[in-house]
Structure formats: structure tokens, C-alpha cells
Amino acid sequence: MHHNPAIDAILTRMTSPTCVEEVLTLPSFYNLLGEFEKTSGMSVDAMSREDQDRIVQRRLRQLVDICRINPIWHKRIDDALGAEPADSFDAFQHIPLTDKDTFAAMFTGGRPGMVVPIDRCGFEIVASGGTSSGQPNETVYPLDELQET
């Protein structure tokens, strides 16, 4: 199994933060993809499937570790995985899906499910009124990531 050293170098820098302050210093995944492309000299879609999978898996692990900063997510993930990292796609798939009621409880009102409190940086709240309960679903986007998409 041949690993691209340029990709290896970036993957080792994709740390798993342990507090909100560290989350706020992370580069966006979009910017990291650009760094992978620049360093390797090829677009992500031209990389080997193995390298693409390694990038995605490392990002999934990072996202799970970020979620574990929040006590609600920490318990939810540990109930599914134990204290182990989500170091495989199979492990990631064991994290339970979030149904609409749980989502609403975690991300509306006081938003106890957010890792970075809404008052810590720029967010845009987008509401959808098309729910069967008649209550809008709200989605919170960091403004910088919303601009990238």
C-alpha cells in the first residue's frame, strides 16, 4: 500500500481539537482540500481512491472528535462507540442518526447541541417551515462555510 507523502503530511496536521477555542482555529475542510491539491499537484478527484478515502476518513474522525467537545454529543457518541475514536467508516456508521425531534431539541432555542456557541462567531440561521409538526426546522451555518458553498 503506497501512501502519498504530501497527503500524509497534511493528514498528520488535521488535529482533533479538545475545546471550542481550538475548533475556532481549524481551517475549513474546503481550504484543506485546496491544500491537498496544491501539495500533491493534482485535483482530489484525480487522486487514488485510497488517498481519497484516507482524507475523508480523517475528516470524519476529526468531526466526531469535535462533536465530543459538546457533552450531549460526547455521551451520544460514546454510547455508540465507547471512548474509541471513529477511526473507520464502519465505526462512524455506528453513530445513531438524529431524528427530527432530537435535532430540533439540540439545535433550536438554546441550541444545547452546538459545539461552538452561536454567540462565539458569525452564523447564519436558515429556517424551513415545511415540517409536519408545523414548527420550522432551523439550520445554523458558519458564515465562512456558507460562503464557500
Short mmCIF file of C-alpha atoms in Angstrom, two decimals:
data_model
loop_
_atom_site.label_atom_id
_atom_site.label_comp_id
_atom_site.label_asym_id
_atom_site.label_seq_id
_atom_site.Cartn_x
_atom_site.Cartn_y
_atom_site.Cartn_z
CA MET A 1 0.00 0.00 0.00
CA HIS A 2 1.68 3.21 -1.22
CA HIS A 3 0.84 6.43 0.61
CA ASN A 4 1.37 9.85 -0.89
CA PRO A 5 3.81 11.64 1.49
CA ALA A 6 2.29 15.04 0.67
CA ILE A 7 -1.11 13.81 1.80
CA ASP A 8 0.41 12.11 4.85
CA ALA A 9 1.93 15.43 5.96
CA ILE A 10 -1.42 17.23 5.81
CA LEU A 11 -3.32 14.36 7.45
CA THR A 12 -0.98 14.45 10.45
CA ARG A 13 -1.77 18.17 10.86
CA MET A 14 -5.52 17.53 10.90
CA THR A 15 -5.70 17.55 14.67
CA SER A 16 -8.67 16.76 16.82
CA PRO A 17 -9.42 19.78 18.96
CA THR A 18 -10.27 19.38 22.62
CA CYS A 19 -12.01 22.73 23.26
CA VAL A 20 -14.06 25.37 21.47
CA GLU A 21 -11.05 27.69 21.14
CA GLU A 22 -9.18 25.03 19.18
CA VAL A 23 -12.21 24.41 16.94
CA LEU A 24 -12.28 28.10 16.07
CA THR A 25 -8.68 27.93 14.81
CA LEU A 26 -9.21 24.99 12.45
CA PRO A 27 -9.02 25.68 8.73
CA SER A 28 -12.17 24.85 6.79
CA PHE A 29 -12.27 21.49 5.06
CA TYR A 30 -12.65 23.31 1.76
CA ASN A 31 -9.33 25.07 2.34
CA LEU A 32 -7.73 21.78 3.35
CA LEU A 33 -8.90 20.18 0.11
CA GLY A 34 -7.18 23.03 -1.75
CA GLU A 35 -4.02 22.37 0.25
CA PHE A 36 -4.17 18.65 -0.61
CA GLU A 37 -4.47 19.58 -4.30
CA LYS A 38 -1.64 22.12 -4.20
CA THR A 39 0.71 19.85 -2.27
CA SER A 40 0.04 16.74 -4.35
CA GLY A 41 -0.13 18.57 -7.69
CA MET A 42 -3.47 17.02 -8.62
CA SER A 43 -7.17 17.56 -8.00
CA VAL A 44 -8.75 15.49 -5.26
CA ASP A 45 -10.89 13.64 -7.79
CA ALA A 46 -7.72 12.58 -9.67
CA MET A 47 -6.11 11.13 -6.52
CA SER A 48 -6.17 7.41 -5.90
CA ARG A 49 -9.29 6.04 -4.28
CA GLU A 50 -7.15 5.02 -1.33
CA ASP A 51 -5.92 8.59 -0.80
CA GLN A 52 -9.44 10.00 -1.19
CA ASP A 53 -10.71 7.52 1.40
CA ARG A 54 -7.89 8.44 3.79
CA ILE A 55 -8.76 12.13 3.51
CA VAL A 56 -12.47 11.54 4.07
CA GLN A 57 -11.88 9.12 6.95
CA ARG A 58 -9.54 11.55 8.71
CA ARG A 59 -12.11 14.32 8.31
CA LEU A 60 -14.89 12.10 9.70
CA ARG A 61 -12.73 11.26 12.70
CA GLN A 62 -11.99 14.95 13.22
CA LEU A 63 -15.69 15.84 13.04
CA VAL A 64 -16.61 13.15 15.57
CA ASP A 65 -13.85 14.36 17.89
CA ILE A 66 -15.13 17.93 17.51
CA CYS A 67 -18.64 16.79 18.40
CA ARG A 68 -17.32 15.07 21.52
CA ILE A 69 -16.42 18.50 22.93
CA ASN A 70 -20.15 19.02 23.50
CA PRO A 71 -21.35 16.93 26.50
CA ILE A 72 -24.59 15.87 24.78
CA TRP A 73 -22.78 14.63 21.67
CA HIS A 74 -19.99 13.13 23.78
CA LYS A 75 -22.48 10.88 25.57
CA ARG A 76 -24.37 10.05 22.39
CA ILE A 77 -21.18 9.06 20.54
CA ASP A 78 -19.66 7.19 23.48
CA ASP A 79 -22.92 5.26 23.91
CA ALA A 80 -22.47 4.08 20.32
CA LEU A 81 -18.67 3.68 20.08
CA GLY A 82 -17.32 3.65 23.59
CA ALA A 83 -14.41 6.01 24.14
CA GLU A 84 -12.70 4.81 20.97
CA PRO A 85 -12.07 7.19 18.05
CA ALA A 86 -14.15 6.86 14.92
CA ASP A 87 -11.15 5.54 13.03
CA SER A 88 -13.06 3.65 10.36
CA PHE A 89 -16.09 4.28 8.23
CA ASP A 90 -17.74 1.30 9.90
CA ALA A 91 -17.26 2.88 13.34
CA PHE A 92 -18.64 6.19 12.05
CA GLN A 93 -21.77 4.40 10.80
CA HIS A 94 -22.48 3.16 14.34
CA ILE A 95 -23.24 6.69 15.50
CA PRO A 96 -27.04 6.90 15.61
CA LEU A 97 -28.91 9.07 13.16
CA THR A 98 -30.56 12.15 14.62
CA ASP A 99 -34.32 12.21 14.15
CA LYS A 100 -36.27 15.46 13.65
CA ASP A 101 -37.36 15.78 17.28
CA THR A 102 -33.83 15.25 18.61
CA PHE A 103 -32.46 17.65 16.02
CA ALA A 104 -35.00 20.32 16.99
CA ALA A 105 -34.23 19.88 20.70
CA MET A 106 -30.49 20.15 20.10
CA PHE A 107 -30.38 22.99 17.57
CA THR A 108 -33.28 25.35 18.27
CA GLY A 109 -33.97 27.56 21.26
CA GLY A 110 -30.86 27.48 23.45
CA ARG A 111 -29.12 25.17 20.94
CA PRO A 112 -27.50 22.84 23.50
CA GLY A 113 -26.21 20.57 20.72
CA MET A 114 -23.89 23.16 19.23
CA VAL A 115 -20.17 22.69 19.88
CA VAL A 116 -19.33 26.34 19.24
CA PRO A 117 -21.90 28.55 20.98
CA ILE A 118 -23.81 30.69 18.49
CA ASP A 119 -22.51 33.91 20.05
CA ARG A 120 -18.84 32.93 19.50
CA CYS A 121 -18.61 33.65 15.78
CA GLY A 122 -20.59 34.51 12.69
CA PHE A 123 -23.50 32.22 11.98
CA GLU A 124 -26.48 32.38 9.65
CA ILE A 125 -29.72 30.72 10.73
CA VAL A 126 -31.85 29.34 7.92
CA ALA A 127 -35.38 28.23 8.80
CA SER A 128 -37.55 25.80 6.91
CA GLY A 129 -41.27 25.83 7.56
CA GLY A 130 -42.09 22.64 5.69
CA THR A 131 -42.30 20.26 8.64
CA SER A 132 -45.22 18.04 9.61
CA SER A 133 -45.21 19.45 13.15
CA GLY A 134 -45.77 22.98 11.87
CA GLN A 135 -42.63 24.10 13.68
CA PRO A 136 -39.80 25.36 11.49
CA ASN A 137 -36.55 23.45 11.39
CA GLU A 138 -33.57 25.72 11.81
CA THR A 139 -30.16 25.04 10.37
CA VAL A 140 -27.18 27.01 11.65
CA TYR A 141 -24.33 27.62 9.20
CA PRO A 142 -20.98 29.24 9.94
CA LEU A 143 -20.87 32.21 7.57
CA ASP A 144 -17.41 31.37 6.21
CA GLU A 145 -18.51 27.85 5.24
CA LEU A 146 -21.75 29.17 3.77
CA GLN A 147 -19.68 31.48 1.54
CA GLU A 148 -17.52 28.55 0.39
CA THR A 149 -20.54 26.55 -0.74
#
